[in-house]
């Protein structure tokens, strides 16, 4: 049996971040990372399309937590301890400069996730951290002063143990055996599958500022909308999928959404269209895109309002004006399924947050058992927020785990 002071199960972002901080805080500790695969940091590698969306340029804790459908209340205190600015400084201190994009997402200036991976691997090497690949955890036993771990490549013992395995059902089962409660995982970040003539044939079209809600629910979102080959995506949809993860799973991803493409009331839109009927009388409706909508989307909505290619504004009757106003402000679409957003496999689910002390990220059930990252029932909308949760939790846990 190989002894360590600290063992971290999971060679992902949270695991490496915690291990490095533990070793830097206390160089006397013998630290190991156990990774089940032949290499670690795979989620870091594919994040942000291979660029690694390290964090988000939101520097107020009370604003940052609003991006977490699960974990908003629990993360407020931790974000006061280790925040976005601390993340930026941490990486800059190790030679990795970050940049802010227009939407607030932050990436290494190299635009390569390999920069982050190399940083972690170099820091782990410099701090004499053992990285043990192909070690599948089979069992965990808690003795009075130690943790015993059985793996596919031998047994280990450690005084302190961190679980940073992300959404891993097998690890969740081991933790259930230790008495922890697991909220069952469901997808949290996904696009909507929709077959509808109003969006067919126009993939790539973006409506910049829409409002969308799930019919017969309190779920709603706003922001840009992207029409894809299979349905709809972009922030408005992804935020709705995150905050509605549990409810939409209950509906088996079969539900209706209502979209307001122009963020106006039906009445205001109808009044505006009546004015256009006079001002643009001789022009065809199809070729007169309004409300700053993309031309191809405008044309689809016009054709769905009992008009044709030649219909002029002057020829519109009240019924057609009402139908167009409805399409613009209350368009209903039937969602028939979901698709993964790029390669970001984010789930809602994990360790019950009531069983964790968020001042230390230690288990309330077992002393010297810590958690960080998506193994907890915490998830966020897209944009670097899930990584910030990992950095904050890992840093705080490392601070306490490094105490002799």
Short mmCIF file of C-alpha atoms in Angstrom, two decimals:
data_model
loop_
_atom_site.label_atom_id
_atom_site.label_comp_id
_atom_site.label_asym_id
_atom_site.label_seq_id
_atom_site.Cartn_x
_atom_site.Cartn_y
_atom_site.Cartn_z
CA UNK A 1 0.00 0.00 0.00
CA UNK A 2 1.43 3.34 -1.08
CA UNK A 3 1.02 6.17 1.46
CA UNK A 4 0.43 9.86 0.67
CA UNK A 5 -0.49 12.87 2.76
CA UNK A 6 -3.05 13.98 0.18
CA UNK A 7 -4.68 12.10 -2.69
CA UNK A 8 -6.85 13.82 -5.27
CA UNK A 9 -9.06 11.57 -7.36
CA UNK A 10 -9.62 13.15 -10.77
CA UNK A 11 -7.05 14.59 -13.15
CA UNK A 12 -9.17 17.42 -14.42
CA UNK A 13 -9.13 21.19 -13.93
CA UNK A 14 -10.23 21.15 -10.28
CA UNK A 15 -7.91 18.27 -9.40
CA UNK A 16 -4.76 19.83 -10.83
CA UNK A 17 -5.62 23.28 -9.46
CA UNK A 18 -6.10 21.87 -5.96
CA UNK A 19 -2.97 19.73 -6.06
CA UNK A 20 -0.76 22.60 -7.19
CA UNK A 21 -2.09 24.95 -4.52
CA UNK A 22 -1.71 22.32 -1.79
CA UNK A 23 1.90 21.67 -2.74
CA UNK A 24 2.71 25.37 -2.96
CA UNK A 25 1.12 26.04 0.42
CA UNK A 26 2.95 23.17 2.11
CA UNK A 27 5.95 21.66 0.29
CA UNK A 28 6.34 18.99 2.99
CA UNK A 29 3.14 17.22 1.93
CA UNK A 30 3.32 14.26 -0.41
CA UNK A 31 0.57 14.80 -2.99
CA UNK A 32 -0.79 12.50 -5.72
CA UNK A 33 -3.41 12.81 -8.44
CA UNK A 34 -5.17 9.58 -9.45
CA UNK A 35 -6.59 9.75 -12.99
CA UNK A 36 -8.63 6.91 -14.48
CA UNK A 37 -7.64 7.68 -18.09
CA UNK A 38 -4.34 7.49 -19.92
CA UNK A 39 -4.13 11.29 -19.80
CA UNK A 40 -5.84 14.02 -17.82
CA UNK A 41 -7.26 17.48 -18.46
CA UNK A 42 -9.34 16.31 -21.41
CA UNK A 43 -12.22 18.66 -20.61
CA UNK A 44 -9.76 21.55 -20.47
CA UNK A 45 -8.47 20.49 -23.88
CA UNK A 46 -11.83 20.72 -25.65
CA UNK A 47 -13.26 23.66 -23.68
CA UNK A 48 -14.12 26.76 -25.66
CA UNK A 49 -13.58 25.03 -28.98
CA UNK A 50 -10.02 24.12 -28.03
CA UNK A 51 -9.19 27.58 -26.69
CA UNK A 52 -10.18 26.94 -23.02
CA UNK A 53 -12.71 29.44 -21.69
CA UNK A 54 -10.83 29.94 -18.39
CA UNK A 55 -13.30 32.27 -16.67
CA UNK A 56 -15.68 35.20 -17.26
CA UNK A 57 -15.03 38.90 -16.76
CA UNK A 58 -17.58 39.36 -13.99
CA UNK A 59 -15.92 40.80 -10.89
CA UNK A 60 -18.84 41.21 -8.48
CA UNK A 61 -19.65 38.03 -6.49
CA UNK A 62 -23.36 38.82 -6.15
CA UNK A 63 -23.58 39.20 -9.95
CA UNK A 64 -21.38 36.19 -10.72
CA UNK A 65 -23.55 33.76 -8.73
CA UNK A 66 -26.58 34.61 -10.89
CA UNK A 67 -25.05 32.44 -13.62
CA UNK A 68 -25.43 29.26 -11.54
CA UNK A 69 -28.86 27.58 -11.72
CA UNK A 70 -27.66 25.24 -8.96
CA UNK A 71 -25.16 26.63 -6.46
CA UNK A 72 -26.09 30.33 -6.53
CA UNK A 73 -26.56 30.63 -2.75
CA UNK A 74 -23.68 28.33 -1.80
CA UNK A 75 -21.06 30.01 -4.01
CA UNK A 76 -21.54 33.57 -2.76
CA UNK A 77 -19.20 33.08 0.22
CA UNK A 78 -16.52 31.18 -1.74
CA UNK A 79 -16.48 33.84 -4.46
CA UNK A 80 -15.64 36.41 -1.80
CA UNK A 81 -12.60 34.24 -0.96
CA UNK A 82 -11.40 33.46 -4.50
CA UNK A 83 -12.89 35.40 -7.38
CA UNK A 84 -12.37 36.03 -11.08
CA UNK A 85 -9.61 38.55 -10.45
CA UNK A 86 -7.79 35.99 -8.30
CA UNK A 87 -8.01 33.46 -11.14
CA UNK A 88 -6.53 35.96 -13.59
CA UNK A 89 -3.70 36.76 -11.16
CA UNK A 90 -3.03 33.07 -10.46
CA UNK A 91 -2.46 32.29 -14.12
CA UNK A 92 -0.50 35.49 -14.80
CA UNK A 93 1.83 34.67 -11.89
CA UNK A 94 2.62 31.45 -13.74
CA UNK A 95 3.21 33.04 -17.11
CA UNK A 96 -0.26 32.67 -18.62
CA UNK A 97 -1.87 35.94 -19.67
CA UNK A 98 -5.63 36.01 -20.32
CA UNK A 99 -7.71 38.23 -22.59
CA UNK A 100 -11.33 39.37 -22.42
CA UNK A 101 -13.59 38.97 -25.46
CA UNK A 102 -16.56 41.19 -26.27
CA UNK A 103 -19.04 38.81 -24.62
CA UNK A 104 -17.02 38.66 -21.37
CA UNK A 105 -15.47 35.24 -21.91
CA UNK A 106 -11.78 34.99 -21.03
CA UNK A 107 -9.19 32.90 -22.86
CA UNK A 108 -5.40 32.58 -22.82
CA UNK A 109 -3.92 35.09 -25.28
CA UNK A 110 -2.53 32.12 -27.21
CA UNK A 111 -6.10 30.99 -27.99
CA UNK A 112 -4.97 27.46 -27.16
CA UNK A 113 -6.09 25.19 -24.34
CA UNK A 114 -2.67 23.56 -24.50
CA UNK A 115 -1.31 26.68 -22.79
CA UNK A 116 -3.41 25.90 -19.70
CA UNK A 117 -2.56 22.19 -19.84
CA UNK A 118 1.17 22.93 -20.10
CA UNK A 119 0.89 25.34 -17.16
CA UNK A 120 -0.71 22.68 -14.96
CA UNK A 121 1.72 19.93 -15.98
CA UNK A 122 4.75 22.16 -15.45
CA UNK A 123 3.54 23.37 -12.05
CA UNK A 124 2.76 19.80 -10.99
CA UNK A 125 6.25 18.71 -11.99
CA UNK A 126 7.88 21.67 -10.26
CA UNK A 127 6.01 20.83 -7.05
CA UNK A 128 6.82 17.09 -7.14
CA UNK A 129 3.20 16.04 -7.49
CA UNK A 130 2.76 12.41 -8.55
CA UNK A 131 0.34 12.08 -11.47
CA UNK A 132 -0.79 8.47 -11.72
CA UNK A 133 -2.70 7.67 -14.93
CA UNK A 134 -4.81 4.58 -15.67
CA UNK A 135 -5.76 4.27 -11.99
CA UNK A 136 -9.47 3.41 -11.80
CA UNK A 137 -10.86 3.82 -8.29
CA UNK A 138 -12.67 0.69 -7.12
CA UNK A 139 -13.40 1.35 -3.45
CA UNK A 140 -12.94 3.92 -0.70
CA UNK A 141 -12.76 3.09 3.00
CA UNK A 142 -12.59 5.61 5.84
CA UNK A 143 -10.60 4.55 8.89
CA UNK A 144 -10.05 6.66 12.00
CA UNK A 145 -7.13 8.71 10.66
CA UNK A 146 -6.77 7.56 7.07
CA UNK A 147 -8.50 6.94 3.79
CA UNK A 148 -7.83 3.63 2.04
CA UNK A 149 -8.24 3.53 -1.74
CA UNK A 150 -8.33 0.41 -3.86
CA UNK A 151 -7.51 1.07 -7.54
CA UNK A 152 -6.99 -0.99 -10.67
CA UNK A 153 -3.24 -0.60 -10.15
CA UNK A 154 -2.81 -1.09 -6.43
CA UNK A 155 -3.87 0.28 -3.07
CA UNK A 156 -3.18 3.69 -1.55
CA UNK A 157 -3.65 5.46 1.76
CA UNK A 158 -3.96 9.16 2.53
CA UNK A 159 -4.71 11.35 5.48
CA UNK A 160 -6.74 13.73 3.30
CA UNK A 161 -8.77 12.93 0.22
CA UNK A 162 -10.34 15.12 -2.45
CA UNK A 163 -12.87 13.95 -5.01
CA UNK A 164 -12.71 16.05 -8.19
CA UNK A 165 -14.01 13.57 -10.74
CA UNK A 166 -16.74 15.67 -12.32
CA UNK A 167 -19.96 13.97 -13.36
CA UNK A 168 -18.88 10.37 -12.77
CA UNK A 169 -21.73 7.99 -11.80
CA UNK A 170 -19.33 5.32 -10.49
CA UNK A 171 -17.69 7.76 -8.08
CA UNK A 172 -21.10 9.07 -7.02
CA UNK A 173 -22.04 5.46 -6.17
CA UNK A 174 -18.93 5.10 -3.97
CA UNK A 175 -19.88 8.32 -2.19
CA UNK A 176 -23.44 7.08 -1.70
CA UNK A 177 -21.94 4.05 0.01
CA UNK A 178 -20.21 6.51 2.37
CA UNK A 179 -23.57 8.07 3.22
CA UNK A 180 -23.69 11.02 0.83
CA UNK A 181 -26.86 11.87 -1.09
CA UNK A 182 -26.62 12.28 -4.86
CA UNK A 183 -28.98 14.42 -6.92
CA UNK A 184 -29.39 12.38 -10.08
CA UNK A 185 -27.72 13.98 -13.10
CA UNK A 186 -29.55 15.41 -16.11
CA UNK A 187 -28.07 17.39 -19.03
CA UNK A 188 -27.73 21.09 -18.22
CA UNK A 189 -26.34 22.73 -21.35
CA UNK A 190 -27.94 21.80 -24.65
CA UNK A 191 -29.50 23.15 -27.82
CA UNK A 192 -33.12 22.62 -28.88
CA UNK A 193 -34.14 20.31 -31.73
CA UNK A 194 -36.95 21.94 -33.72
CA UNK A 195 -38.43 21.06 -37.10
CA UNK A 196 -40.35 24.06 -38.38
CA UNK A 197 -40.71 25.68 -41.78
CA UNK A 198 -40.10 29.11 -40.23
CA UNK A 199 -36.47 28.21 -39.48
CA UNK A 200 -35.71 25.59 -42.13
CA UNK A 201 -33.06 26.44 -44.68
CA UNK A 202 -31.61 29.40 -42.77
CA UNK A 203 -28.93 27.95 -40.46
CA UNK A 204 -26.47 30.53 -39.22
CA UNK A 205 -29.05 33.32 -38.92
CA UNK A 206 -28.81 35.20 -35.62
CA UNK A 207 -31.53 37.28 -33.98
CA UNK A 208 -29.56 39.48 -31.59
CA UNK A 209 -32.07 40.26 -28.84
CA UNK A 210 -35.00 37.94 -28.28
CA UNK A 211 -37.05 36.74 -25.34
CA UNK A 212 -37.99 33.07 -25.06
CA UNK A 213 -40.13 31.21 -22.55
CA UNK A 214 -41.28 27.64 -22.06
CA UNK A 215 -45.05 27.44 -22.46
CA UNK A 216 -46.90 26.44 -19.26
CA UNK A 217 -43.95 27.24 -16.99
CA UNK A 218 -42.08 30.11 -15.34
CA UNK A 219 -38.93 29.40 -17.35
CA UNK A 220 -37.71 32.21 -19.58
CA UNK A 221 -34.52 33.69 -20.97
CA UNK A 222 -33.27 36.46 -23.23
CA UNK A 223 -30.35 37.29 -25.49
CA UNK A 224 -29.05 36.23 -28.91
CA UNK A 225 -30.69 33.32 -30.75
CA UNK A 226 -28.89 31.22 -33.37
CA UNK A 227 -30.81 29.13 -35.89
CA UNK A 228 -28.98 25.86 -36.56
CA UNK A 229 -29.36 22.90 -38.92
CA UNK A 230 -31.40 21.06 -36.29
CA UNK A 231 -33.09 23.86 -34.35
CA UNK A 232 -31.98 26.69 -32.08
CA UNK A 233 -28.92 27.57 -29.99
CA UNK A 234 -26.89 30.56 -28.67
CA UNK A 235 -27.06 32.18 -25.20
CA UNK A 236 -30.84 32.65 -25.01
CA UNK A 237 -31.42 28.92 -25.54
CA UNK A 238 -28.41 27.68 -23.55
CA UNK A 239 -29.35 29.76 -20.51
CA UNK A 240 -32.90 28.41 -20.72
CA UNK A 241 -31.57 24.84 -20.94
CA UNK A 242 -29.40 25.36 -17.86
CA UNK A 243 -32.03 26.95 -15.63
CA UNK A 244 -34.69 24.57 -16.93
CA UNK A 245 -32.53 21.42 -16.84
CA UNK A 246 -34.63 19.49 -14.33
CA UNK A 247 -38.04 20.64 -15.59
CA UNK A 248 -37.18 19.96 -19.26
CA UNK A 249 -35.87 16.50 -18.38
CA UNK A 250 -39.23 15.77 -16.70
CA UNK A 251 -40.90 16.76 -19.97
CA UNK A 252 -38.62 14.33 -21.82
CA UNK A 253 -37.38 17.28 -23.90
CA UNK A 254 -40.74 17.56 -25.62
CA UNK A 255 -42.32 20.97 -25.02
CA UNK A 256 -43.30 24.27 -26.61
CA UNK A 257 -41.47 27.58 -26.49
CA UNK A 258 -42.79 31.05 -27.25
CA UNK A 259 -40.39 33.57 -28.78
CA UNK A 260 -40.67 37.34 -28.90
CA UNK A 261 -38.24 38.21 -31.68
CA UNK A 262 -38.47 41.98 -31.24
CA UNK A 263 -38.98 42.46 -27.46
CA UNK A 264 -42.19 44.45 -27.99
CA UNK A 265 -45.75 43.75 -26.88
CA UNK A 266 -48.20 42.40 -29.44
CA UNK A 267 -50.17 45.66 -29.22
CA UNK A 268 -47.15 47.91 -29.82
CA UNK A 269 -46.01 45.73 -32.70
CA UNK A 270 -49.48 45.77 -34.29
CA UNK A 271 -49.63 49.58 -34.05
CA UNK A 272 -46.16 49.83 -35.61
CA UNK A 273 -47.18 47.55 -38.49
CA UNK A 274 -50.24 49.72 -39.20
CA UNK A 275 -47.94 52.72 -39.61
CA UNK A 276 -45.66 50.72 -41.93
CA UNK A 277 -48.71 49.74 -43.99
CA UNK A 278 -49.10 53.44 -44.85
CA UNK A 279 -45.44 54.50 -45.00
CA UNK A 280 -44.29 51.57 -47.17
CA UNK A 281 -47.57 51.13 -49.09
CA UNK A 282 -46.06 50.36 -52.52
CA UNK A 283 -43.27 48.09 -51.29
CA UNK A 284 -43.52 44.34 -50.88
CA UNK A 285 -43.58 43.13 -47.28
CA UNK A 286 -41.15 40.31 -48.00
CA UNK A 287 -38.36 42.66 -49.06
CA UNK A 288 -38.94 45.23 -46.30
CA UNK A 289 -37.29 43.68 -43.23
CA UNK A 290 -38.13 45.60 -40.05
CA UNK A 291 -37.22 45.67 -36.33
CA UNK A 292 -33.55 45.01 -37.17
CA UNK A 293 -34.35 41.35 -37.86
CA UNK A 294 -32.15 39.37 -40.29
CA UNK A 295 -33.71 39.46 -43.76
CA UNK A 296 -34.01 35.69 -44.11
CA UNK A 297 -35.76 35.31 -40.75
CA UNK A 298 -38.08 38.24 -41.53
CA UNK A 299 -39.05 36.60 -44.81
CA UNK A 300 -39.83 33.30 -43.12
CA UNK A 301 -42.10 35.01 -40.59
CA UNK A 302 -43.84 37.00 -43.34
CA UNK A 303 -44.57 33.86 -45.35
CA UNK A 304 -45.97 32.24 -42.20
CA UNK A 305 -48.47 35.12 -41.93
CA UNK A 306 -50.63 34.24 -44.99
CA UNK A 307 -48.62 36.38 -47.40
CA UNK A 308 -46.67 35.61 -50.56
CA UNK A 309 -43.65 37.03 -52.37
CA UNK A 310 -45.70 39.78 -54.04
CA UNK A 311 -47.84 40.96 -51.11
CA UNK A 312 -47.53 44.74 -50.73
CA UNK A 313 -47.90 46.64 -47.47
CA UNK A 314 -50.91 48.51 -48.84
CA UNK A 315 -52.72 45.21 -49.52
CA UNK A 316 -52.48 43.90 -45.96
CA UNK A 317 -55.75 43.32 -44.14
CA UNK A 318 -56.22 43.35 -40.37
CA UNK A 319 -55.95 39.57 -40.11
CA UNK A 320 -52.58 39.52 -41.88
CA UNK A 321 -51.26 42.35 -39.71
CA UNK A 322 -52.34 40.47 -36.59
CA UNK A 323 -50.75 37.24 -37.83
CA UNK A 324 -47.44 39.01 -38.52
CA UNK A 325 -47.54 40.71 -35.12
CA UNK A 326 -48.09 37.28 -33.54
CA UNK A 327 -45.16 35.77 -35.44
CA UNK A 328 -42.93 38.62 -34.32
CA UNK A 329 -43.95 38.69 -30.65
CA UNK A 330 -45.53 35.33 -29.76
CA UNK A 331 -44.19 32.73 -32.16
CA UNK A 332 -44.68 29.22 -30.78
CA UNK A 333 -42.25 26.42 -31.70
CA UNK A 334 -42.39 22.74 -30.75
CA UNK A 335 -39.16 21.36 -29.30
CA UNK A 336 -38.80 17.62 -29.93
CA UNK A 337 -35.41 16.90 -28.38
CA UNK A 338 -31.96 18.18 -27.45
CA UNK A 339 -28.45 18.18 -28.86
CA UNK A 340 -25.12 18.59 -27.07
CA UNK A 341 -23.76 22.13 -27.21
CA UNK A 342 -20.46 21.72 -29.09
CA UNK A 343 -18.49 19.31 -26.86
CA UNK A 344 -19.46 20.76 -23.48
CA UNK A 345 -20.94 17.91 -21.44
CA UNK A 346 -22.35 19.81 -18.46
CA UNK A 347 -24.84 18.18 -16.12
CA UNK A 348 -27.09 19.20 -13.28
CA UNK A 349 -26.69 16.73 -10.45
CA UNK A 350 -24.13 15.53 -7.95
CA UNK A 351 -23.46 15.64 -4.23
CA UNK A 352 -26.22 17.26 -2.22
CA UNK A 353 -24.99 20.75 -1.35
CA UNK A 354 -26.42 20.56 2.18
CA UNK A 355 -23.78 17.90 2.93
CA UNK A 356 -20.82 20.20 2.17
CA UNK A 357 -19.21 22.96 4.25
CA UNK A 358 -18.67 25.75 1.73
CA UNK A 359 -16.18 27.55 3.96
CA UNK A 360 -13.76 24.68 3.33
CA UNK A 361 -15.45 22.45 0.68
CA UNK A 362 -15.15 19.60 3.18
CA UNK A 363 -17.76 16.90 3.65
CA UNK A 364 -20.04 17.44 6.63
CA UNK A 365 -20.25 13.66 7.00
CA UNK A 366 -16.57 12.71 6.90
CA UNK A 367 -13.56 14.62 8.19
CA UNK A 368 -10.75 15.16 5.67
CA UNK A 369 -12.94 14.42 2.64
CA UNK A 370 -13.14 17.33 0.21
CA UNK A 371 -14.87 18.09 -3.08
CA UNK A 372 -14.35 20.49 -5.99
CA UNK A 373 -15.87 21.05 -9.42
CA UNK A 374 -18.85 19.38 -11.04
CA UNK A 375 -18.89 16.39 -8.69
CA UNK A 376 -21.05 18.73 -6.60
CA UNK A 377 -24.60 19.58 -7.62
CA UNK A 378 -23.39 22.88 -9.08
CA UNK A 379 -23.55 23.91 -12.71
CA UNK A 380 -23.56 27.12 -14.71
CA UNK A 381 -24.51 28.66 -18.00
CA UNK A 382 -21.87 28.69 -20.74
CA UNK A 383 -19.13 31.31 -20.70
CA UNK A 384 -16.37 30.15 -18.32
CA UNK A 385 -18.52 29.98 -15.20
CA UNK A 386 -18.13 26.24 -14.62
CA UNK A 387 -14.36 26.62 -14.60
CA UNK A 388 -14.58 29.52 -12.13
CA UNK A 389 -16.54 27.26 -9.79
CA UNK A 390 -13.76 24.67 -10.13
CA UNK A 391 -10.96 27.20 -9.44
CA UNK A 392 -12.70 28.73 -6.41
CA UNK A 393 -13.65 25.43 -4.80
CA UNK A 394 -10.26 23.83 -5.45
CA UNK A 395 -8.37 26.85 -4.11
CA UNK A 396 -10.38 27.06 -0.89
CA UNK A 397 -10.22 23.31 -0.28
CA UNK A 398 -6.47 23.33 -0.97
CA UNK A 399 -5.98 26.09 1.60
CA UNK A 400 -7.47 23.88 4.31
CA UNK A 401 -6.05 20.56 3.08
CA UNK A 402 -2.49 21.96 3.14
CA UNK A 403 -2.61 22.57 6.89
CA UNK A 404 -0.47 20.00 8.70
#
